PDB file of C-alpha atoms in Angstrom:
ATOM      1  CA  ASN A   1      17.497 138.941 177.975  1.00 44.00           C
ATOM      2  CA  ASP A   2      19.131 138.224 180.866  1.00 48.00           C
ATOM      3  CA  ALA A   3      19.862 133.867 180.456  1.00 50.00           C
ATOM      4  CA  LEU A   4      22.862 132.560 180.166  1.00 48.00           C
ATOM      5  CA  PRO A   5      24.017 130.737 177.264  1.00 52.00           C
ATOM      6  CA  ILE A   6      23.999 126.940 178.344  1.00 55.00           C
ATOM      7  CA  CYS A   7      26.824 124.862 176.934  1.00 62.00           C
ATOM      8  CA  HIS A   8      27.736 121.116 176.634  1.00 63.00           C
ATOM      9  CA  GLY A   9      30.674 119.274 176.552  1.00 70.00           C
ATOM     10  CA  VAL A  10      31.662 115.311 175.952  1.00 76.00           C
ATOM     11  CA  PHE A  11      34.611 113.329 176.072  1.00 81.00           C
ATOM     12  CA  SER A  12      34.557 111.767 172.578  1.00 86.00           C
ATOM     13  CA  PRO A  13      37.826 108.679 173.272  1.00 91.00           C
ATOM     14  CA  LYS A  14      38.171 106.530 170.184  1.00 94.00           C
ATOM     15  CA  PHE A  15      41.113 103.372 171.479  1.00 95.00           C
ATOM     16  CA  GLY A  16      41.738 100.441 168.416  1.00 97.00           C
ATOM     17  CA  ALA A  17      44.445  97.547 168.042  1.00 97.00           C
ATOM     18  CA  LEU A  18      45.005  95.878 165.227  1.00 96.00           C
ATOM     19  CA  ILE A  19      47.306  92.398 165.117  1.00 96.00           C
ATOM     20  CA  HIS A  20      48.508  91.522 160.907  1.00 94.00           C
ATOM     21  CA  VAL A  21      49.127  87.841 160.933  1.00 92.00           C
ATOM     22  CA  PRO A  22      51.209  86.811 157.817  1.00 90.00           C
ATOM     23  CA  ARG A  23      49.738  85.791 154.787  1.00 85.00           C
ATOM     24  CA  LEU A  24      47.032  85.121 156.510  1.00 89.00           C
ATOM     25  CA  GLY A  25      44.392  88.432 157.549  1.00 92.00           C
ATOM     26  CA  ASP A  26      44.489  91.220 160.759  1.00 96.00           C
ATOM     27  CA  LEU A  27      43.250  90.356 164.009  1.00 97.00           C
ATOM     28  CA  TYR A  28      41.353  94.141 165.401  1.00 97.00           C
ATOM     29  CA  ALA A  29      39.468  94.921 168.120  1.00 98.00           C
ATOM     30  CA  ASN A  30      38.429  98.930 168.749  1.00 96.00           C
ATOM     31  CA  VAL A  31      36.130 101.427 171.611  1.00 97.00           C
ATOM     32  CA  SER A  32      33.760 103.987 171.037  1.00 96.00           C
ATOM     33  CA  ARG A  33      32.113 106.787 172.252  1.00 94.00           C
ATOM     34  CA  GLY A  34      30.077 109.058 169.888  1.00 91.00           C
ATOM     35  CA  PHE A  35      27.074 111.925 170.051  1.00 86.00           C
ATOM     36  CA  ARG A  36      25.367 113.474 168.478  1.00 80.00           C
ATOM     37  CA  SER A  37      22.245 116.279 169.365  1.00 76.00           C
ATOM     38  CA  THR A  38      19.059 115.377 170.106  1.00 72.00           C
ATOM     39  CA  ASP A  39      16.313 116.554 168.422  1.00 66.00           C
ATOM     40  CA  GLY A  40      14.649 119.718 169.168  1.00 56.00           C
ATOM     41  CA  VAL A  41      17.610 121.243 170.145  1.00 54.00           C
ATOM     42  CA  ILE A  42      16.210 124.379 169.167  1.00 60.00           C
ATOM     43  CA  GLU A  43      12.741 124.681 171.073  1.00 60.00           C
ATOM     44  CA  ASP A  44      15.098 122.986 174.321  1.00 62.00           C
ATOM     45  CA  PRO A  45      18.331 123.592 174.132  1.00 64.00           C
ATOM     46  CA  THR A  46      18.494 121.543 177.666  1.00 66.00           C
ATOM     47  CA  LEU A  47      18.485 118.248 176.096  1.00 70.00           C
ATOM     48  CA  PRO A  48      21.094 116.268 176.419  1.00 75.00           C
ATOM     49  CA  PHE A  49      23.163 114.756 174.179  1.00 82.00           C
ATOM     50  CA  ILE A  50      22.379 110.917 172.467  1.00 85.00           C
ATOM     51  CA  ILE A  51      25.892 109.173 173.874  1.00 89.00           C
ATOM     52  CA  GLU A  52      26.957 106.236 172.325  1.00 92.00           C
ATOM     53  CA  TRP A  53      29.359 103.417 173.446  1.00 95.00           C
ATOM     54  CA  ALA A  54      30.543 101.326 170.306  1.00 96.00           C
ATOM     55  CA  TYR A  55      32.461  97.791 170.788  1.00 97.00           C
ATOM     56  CA  GLU A  56      33.606  95.695 168.085  1.00 97.00           C
ATOM     57  CA  THR A  57      36.509  92.677 167.476  1.00 98.00           C
ATOM     58  CA  GLY A  58      36.813  90.929 164.535  1.00 97.00           C
ATOM     59  CA  VAL A  59      39.074  88.355 162.131  1.00 97.00           C
ATOM     60  CA  HIS A  60      39.671  89.750 158.361  1.00 96.00           C
ATOM     61  CA  LEU A  61      40.764  87.067 156.252  1.00 95.00           C
ATOM     62  CA  ASP A  62      43.280  87.762 152.822  1.00 92.00           C
ATOM     63  CA  LEU A  63      44.115  84.002 151.223  1.00 88.00           C
ATOM     64  CA  ASP A  64      45.101  84.432 147.254  1.00 83.00           C
ATOM     65  CA  ARG A  65      41.683  85.773 145.927  1.00 87.00           C
ATOM     66  CA  VAL A  66      39.652  85.226 148.941  1.00 93.00           C
ATOM     67  CA  SER A  67      38.435  87.918 151.104  1.00 95.00           C
ATOM     68  CA  ALA A  68      36.455  87.220 153.948  1.00 97.00           C
ATOM     69  CA  SER A  69      35.703  89.476 157.666  1.00 97.00           C
ATOM     70  CA  ALA A  70      34.018  88.361 160.921  1.00 98.00           C
ATOM     71  CA  ALA A  71      32.981  90.571 164.114  1.00 98.00           C
ATOM     72  CA  LEU A  72      31.201  90.675 166.627  1.00 98.00           C
ATOM     73  CA  PHE A  73      29.893  94.184 168.263  1.00 98.00           C
ATOM     74  CA  GLN A  74      28.045  96.052 171.301  1.00 97.00           C
ATOM     75  CA  VAL A  75      26.330  99.635 170.559  1.00 96.00           C
ATOM     76  CA  ASP A  76      25.023 100.933 173.702  1.00 95.00           C
ATOM     77  CA  VAL A  77      23.157 103.906 173.239  1.00 92.00           C
ATOM     78  CA  SER A  78      22.141 106.349 175.989  1.00 89.00           C
ATOM     79  CA  ASN A  79      19.262 109.531 176.166  1.00 84.00           C
ATOM     80  CA  GLU A  80      17.401 106.796 173.330  1.00 79.00           C
ATOM     81  CA  GLN A  81      15.274 108.929 170.602  1.00 71.00           C
ATOM     82  CA  THR A  82      12.625 107.254 168.387  1.00 65.00           C
ATOM     83  CA  PHE A  83      11.342 109.079 165.694  1.00 62.00           C
ATOM     84  CA  ASP A  84       7.840 108.718 164.027  1.00 60.00           C
ATOM     85  CA  PRO A  85       7.984 108.713 160.333  1.00 59.00           C
ATOM     86  CA  VAL A  86       4.726 108.865 159.808  1.00 59.00           C
ATOM     87  CA  THR A  87       3.512 112.379 163.054  1.00 60.00           C
ATOM     88  CA  LEU A  88       7.210 113.442 162.557  1.00 60.00           C
ATOM     89  CA  THR A  89       7.626 113.572 166.642  1.00 60.00           C
ATOM     90  CA  SER A  90      10.287 111.812 168.632  1.00 62.00           C
ATOM     91  CA  THR A  91      10.684 110.567 172.116  1.00 62.00           C
ATOM     92  CA  SER A  92      13.928 111.388 174.030  1.00 66.00           C
ATOM     93  CA  GLY A  93      14.672 109.146 176.528  1.00 72.00           C
ATOM     94  CA  GLY A  94      16.030 105.820 177.908  1.00 82.00           C
ATOM     95  CA  ARG A  95      18.808 103.235 177.002  1.00 89.00           C
ATOM     96  CA  SER A  96      19.320 100.622 174.055  1.00 92.00           C
ATOM     97  CA  ARG A  97      21.595  98.199 173.776  1.00 94.00           C
ATOM     98  CA  ARG A  98      22.167  96.510 169.602  1.00 95.00           C
ATOM     99  CA  GLN A  99      24.713  93.573 170.344  1.00 97.00           C
ATOM    100  CA  GLY A 100      25.347  90.904 167.040  1.00 97.00           C
ATOM    101  CA  VAL A 101      27.609  89.820 165.146  1.00 98.00           C
ATOM    102  CA  GLU A 102      27.498  90.015 161.385  1.00 97.00           C
ATOM    103  CA  PHE A 103      30.136  88.514 158.525  1.00 97.00           C
ATOM    104  CA  SER A 104      31.120  89.434 154.877  1.00 98.00           C
ATOM    105  CA  LEU A 105      33.391  87.662 151.572  1.00 97.00           C
ATOM    106  CA  ASN A 106      34.101  87.670 148.349  1.00 96.00           C
ATOM    107  CA  ALA A 107      35.264  84.654 146.566  1.00 95.00           C
ATOM    108  CA  PRO A 108      35.923  83.301 143.379  1.00 93.00           C
ATOM    109  CA  LEU A 109      33.714  80.419 141.345  1.00 90.00           C
ATOM    110  CA  GLY A 110      35.863  79.628 138.972  1.00 86.00           C
ATOM    111  CA  GLU A 111      37.059  81.077 135.574  1.00 85.00           C
ATOM    112  CA  TYR A 112      33.592  83.099 134.885  1.00 88.00           C
ATOM    113  CA  ALA A 113      31.536  83.869 138.334  1.00 93.00           C
ATOM    114  CA  ARG A 114      32.234  85.802 141.476  1.00 94.00           C
ATOM    115  CA  VAL A 115      30.389  85.937 144.637  1.00 96.00           C
ATOM    116  CA  ASN A 116      30.142  88.482 147.417  1.00 96.00           C
ATOM    117  CA  GLY A 117      27.612  88.888 150.363  1.00 97.00           C
ATOM    118  CA  SER A 118      27.616  90.362 153.787  1.00 98.00           C
ATOM    119  CA  TRP A 119      25.171  89.709 156.309  1.00 97.00           C
ATOM    120  CA  THR A 120      24.247  90.671 160.065  1.00 98.00           C
ATOM    121  CA  PHE A 121      22.704  89.624 163.056  1.00 98.00           C
ATOM    122  CA  THR A 122      21.063  92.285 165.153  1.00 97.00           C
ATOM    123  CA  ASN A 123      19.560  91.394 169.198  1.00 96.00           C
ATOM    124  CA  ALA A 124      18.853  95.139 169.891  1.00 94.00           C
ATOM    125  CA  THR A 125      16.838  95.729 172.970  1.00 92.00           C
ATOM    126  CA  TYR A 126      15.646  99.051 175.089  1.00 90.00           C
ATOM    127  CA  LEU A 127      17.285  98.615 178.373  1.00 90.00           C
ATOM    128  CA  ASP A 128      14.752 102.140 179.551  1.00 86.00           C
ATOM    129  CA  GLN A 129      12.482 103.676 177.355  1.00 79.00           C
ATOM    130  CA  VAL A 130       9.171 105.431 178.325  1.00 76.00           C
ATOM    131  CA  ASN A 131       6.373 105.014 175.293  1.00 72.00           C
ATOM    132  CA  GLY A 132       4.468 107.916 174.106  1.00 67.00           C
ATOM    133  CA  ASP A 133       1.245 106.383 176.454  1.00 71.00           C
ATOM    134  CA  GLY A 134       3.899 106.857 179.773  1.00 73.00           C
ATOM    135  CA  VAL A 135       4.610 103.219 179.357  1.00 77.00           C
ATOM    136  CA  ASN A 136       7.864 101.444 180.317  1.00 81.00           C
ATOM    137  CA  ILE A 137       8.730  99.126 177.125  1.00 80.00           C
ATOM    138  CA  ALA A 138      12.264  97.919 178.556  1.00 84.00           C
ATOM    139  CA  ASN A 139      12.561  94.746 177.327  1.00 87.00           C
ATOM    140  CA  THR A 140      11.378  94.553 174.041  1.00 87.00           C
ATOM    141  CA  ARG A 141      13.216  95.244 170.817  1.00 90.00           C
ATOM    142  CA  VAL A 142      14.196  98.575 168.782  1.00 89.00           C
ATOM    143  CA  ALA A 143      11.655  99.704 167.198  1.00 85.00           C
ATOM    144  CA  ASN A 144      12.237  99.740 162.852  1.00 87.00           C
ATOM    145  CA  THR A 145      15.414  97.206 163.446  1.00 91.00           C
ATOM    146  CA  ALA A 146      15.688  94.151 162.146  1.00 94.00           C
ATOM    147  CA  ARG A 147      17.358  90.902 163.587  1.00 96.00           C
ATOM    148  CA  TYR A 148      18.995  90.327 160.593  1.00 97.00           C
ATOM    149  CA  VAL A 149      20.365  91.667 157.152  1.00 98.00           C
ATOM    150  CA  GLY A 150      21.779  90.800 154.333  1.00 98.00           C
ATOM    151  CA  SER A 151      23.363  90.505 150.901  1.00 98.00           C
ATOM    152  CA  ALA A 152      24.475  88.709 148.596  1.00 98.00           C
ATOM    153  CA  ALA A 153      25.501  88.622 144.580  1.00 98.00           C
ATOM    154  CA  ILE A 154      27.199  86.369 142.209  1.00 97.00           C
ATOM    155  CA  ASP A 155      28.615  88.366 138.760  1.00 95.00           C
ATOM    156  CA  LEU A 156      28.692  86.224 135.202  1.00 94.00           C
ATOM    157  CA  GLY A 157      31.597  86.765 133.473  1.00 89.00           C
ATOM    158  CA  LYS A 158      35.597  88.266 133.276  1.00 81.00           C
ATOM    159  CA  THR A 159      37.086  91.251 133.354  1.00 74.00           C
ATOM    160  CA  SER A 160      38.088  91.385 130.071  1.00 78.00           C
ATOM    161  CA  ALA A 161      34.900  90.317 128.378  1.00 83.00           C
ATOM    162  CA  PRO A 162      32.700  93.032 126.632  1.00 88.00           C
ATOM    163  CA  TRP A 163      29.659  91.301 128.878  1.00 90.00           C
ATOM    164  CA  SER A 164      28.647  90.742 132.487  1.00 94.00           C
ATOM    165  CA  VAL A 165      25.513  89.680 134.075  1.00 96.00           C
ATOM    166  CA  ARG A 166      25.032  90.494 137.811  1.00 96.00           C
ATOM    167  CA  LEU A 167      22.435  88.468 140.141  1.00 97.00           C
ATOM    168  CA  SER A 168      21.865  89.980 142.935  1.00 97.00           C
ATOM    169  CA  GLY A 169      19.611  90.157 146.575  1.00 97.00           C
ATOM    170  CA  ASN A 170      18.740  91.640 149.754  1.00 97.00           C
ATOM    171  CA  VAL A 171      16.638  89.902 152.475  1.00 97.00           C
ATOM    172  CA  VAL A 172      15.388  91.826 155.621  1.00 97.00           C
ATOM    173  CA  GLY A 173      14.585  89.555 158.957  1.00 96.00           C
ATOM    174  CA  PRO A 174      11.301  90.268 160.954  1.00 95.00           C
ATOM    175  CA  TYR A 175      10.897  93.705 163.003  1.00 93.00           C
ATOM    176  CA  THR A 176       8.996  95.717 165.014  1.00 90.00           C
ATOM    177  CA  PRO A 177       7.156  98.593 163.381  1.00 88.00           C
ATOM    178  CA  PHE A 178       7.124 102.266 165.531  1.00 81.00           C
ATOM    179  CA  ASP A 179       4.652 102.363 168.204  1.00 76.00           C
ATOM    180  CA  GLU A 180       3.699  99.029 167.456  1.00 81.00           C
ATOM    181  CA  LEU A 181       4.416  96.677 170.254  1.00 78.00           C
ATOM    182  CA  ASN A 182       2.839  93.467 169.659  1.00 80.00           C
ATOM    183  CA  THR A 183       3.069  93.649 165.707  1.00 86.00           C
ATOM    184  CA  GLU A 184       6.257  91.914 163.984  1.00 90.00           C
ATOM    185  CA  LEU A 185       6.698  91.772 160.120  1.00 92.00           C
ATOM    186  CA  PRO A 186       7.643  88.595 158.533  1.00 94.00           C
ATOM    187  CA  ALA A 187      10.875  88.724 156.517  1.00 96.00           C
ATOM    188  CA  TYR A 188      11.371  88.658 153.404  1.00 96.00           C
ATOM    189  CA  ALA A 189      13.645  89.223 150.138  1.00 97.00           C
ATOM    190  CA  LEU A 190      14.428  90.824 147.058  1.00 97.00           C
ATOM    191  CA  VAL A 191      16.321  89.117 143.942  1.00 98.00           C
ATOM    192  CA  HIS A 192      17.356  91.744 141.190  1.00 98.00           C
ATOM    193  CA  VAL A 193      19.937  91.058 137.935  1.00 98.00           C
ATOM    194  CA  THR A 194      21.640  93.347 135.715  1.00 97.00           C
ATOM    195  CA  GLY A 195      22.875  93.147 132.265  1.00 96.00           C
ATOM    196  CA  ARG A 196      26.451  94.503 130.427  1.00 94.00           C
ATOM    197  CA  TRP A 197      27.026  95.369 127.125  1.00 94.00           C
ATOM    198  CA  LEU A 198      30.019  96.701 125.673  1.00 91.00           C
ATOM    199  CA  VAL A 199      29.954  97.731 122.243  1.00 90.00           C
ATOM    200  CA  GLY A 200      31.878  98.537 119.701  1.00 82.00           C
ATOM    201  CA  GLY A 201      34.399  99.739 122.345  1.00 81.00           C
ATOM    202  CA  ARG A 202      33.178 102.606 123.324  1.00 87.00           C
ATOM    203  CA  THR A 203      29.812 101.957 124.167  1.00 92.00           C
ATOM    204  CA  THR A 204      28.139 100.402 127.385  1.00 93.00           C
ATOM    205  CA  LEU A 205      24.585  99.430 127.765  1.00 95.00           C
ATOM    206  CA  ARG A 206      23.144  98.435 130.614  1.00 96.00           C
ATOM    207  CA  LEU A 207      19.447  96.895 131.186  1.00 97.00           C
ATOM    208  CA  GLY A 208      17.974  95.458 134.407  1.00 97.00           C
ATOM    209  CA  VAL A 209      15.142  94.396 137.113  1.00 97.00           C
ATOM    210  CA  ARG A 210      14.576  95.115 140.117  1.00 97.00           C
ATOM    211  CA  ASN A 211      12.520  93.313 142.106  1.00 97.00           C
ATOM    212  CA  LEU A 212      12.405  90.637 139.697  1.00 97.00           C
ATOM    213  CA  PHE A 213       9.643  88.496 140.929  1.00 97.00           C
ATOM    214  CA  ASP A 214       7.195  91.162 141.872  1.00 97.00           C
ATOM    215  CA  THR A 215       7.722  90.885 145.820  1.00 96.00           C
ATOM    216  CA  VAL A 216       4.890  92.751 147.867  1.00 95.00           C
ATOM    217  CA  TYR A 217       6.779  94.169 151.578  1.00 95.00           C
ATOM    218  CA  PRO A 218       6.496  97.614 152.812  1.00 91.00           C
ATOM    219  CA  GLU A 219       8.891 100.202 153.189  1.00 88.00           C
ATOM    220  CA  LEU A 220       8.304 101.429 155.743  1.00 83.00           C
ATOM    221  CA  SER A 221       5.922 100.483 158.412  1.00 83.00           C
ATOM    222  CA  ALA A 222       4.860 102.591 161.979  1.00 77.00           C
ATOM    223  CA  GLY A 223       2.288 103.446 164.018  1.00 74.00           C
ATOM    224  CA  GLY A 224      -0.475 101.509 161.405  1.00 77.00           C
ATOM    225  CA  PHE A 225       0.029 103.645 158.401  1.00 84.00           C
ATOM    226  CA  VAL A 226       2.652 101.100 155.581  1.00 87.00           C
ATOM    227  CA  SER A 227       3.785 102.255 152.926  1.00 89.00           C
ATOM    228  CA  PRO A 228       5.037  99.882 150.232  1.00 92.00           C
ATOM    229  CA  GLY A 229       7.547  98.753 148.654  1.00 94.00           C
ATOM    230  CA  GLN A 230       9.015  99.189 144.680  1.00 94.00           C
ATOM    231  CA  PRO A 231       7.028  96.588 142.349  1.00 96.00           C
ATOM    232  CA  ARG A 232       9.574  95.361 139.549  1.00 97.00           C
ATOM    233  CA  SER A 233      10.675  97.782 137.901  1.00 97.00           C
ATOM    234  CA  VAL A 234      13.088  97.778 134.346  1.00 97.00           C
ATOM    235  CA  TYR A 235      15.481 100.424 133.790  1.00 96.00           C
ATOM    236  CA  GLY A 236      18.236 100.296 131.044  1.00 96.00           C
ATOM    237  CA  GLY A 237      20.923 102.998 130.558  1.00 95.00           C
ATOM    238  CA  ALA A 238      23.477 104.194 127.696  1.00 95.00           C
ATOM    239  CA  SER A 239      27.318 105.448 128.757  1.00 93.00           C
ATOM    240  CA  TYR A 240      29.650 106.717 125.815  1.00 90.00           C
ATOM    241  CA  VAL A 241      33.710 107.211 126.220  1.00 88.00           C
ATOM    242  CA  MET A 242      35.501 110.248 123.718  1.00 82.00           C
TER     243      MET A 242
END
């Protein structure tokens, strides 16, 4: 075999800057270029890398017992590869852009409670992408990318108390399933609760319920197939410190 080996080279710079503001927090900005190999390079070594330019700027506040952050971001991807989780096949080529804003908060609510959460809002569209049917789907939403995702939790109980309760939840916004251009699944929210009790100073008991309200939601949806999410589930556990 006289075929020459195929080699690829990628320039992947990363730049960042941070300004610290005393008694307030930090301002930052960064730019980076990353890459990964395209799926299927074993069968076709000539496939190019998937290239990503990422830009982010934001602020992180740290005020006494409260911390919060907010950031703007944009991610440009070239040689976009979309994976179909049902048929286990992928479509390569094209470009996409994801841009949005994200927030986070961690703060006390009096002496016996604390709240924390994070939210991300994303506008993700194909700039140039030909699907498996040979149709250019530019200016449509990137498949399986929700418009927003978020989580929040409230912890009840002092750190030194023998008990604590956590009420938490997560939200997934509308998104377009893979290979279903004219479909947008509705948003859904799940609620969970967990309790902890310290017995005798050494034994910790835990009891929790996931999907407290038994919400029906799709764990995965693609190409007309739907895999249902986890129904209401009760779990527990115990640990002992020697």
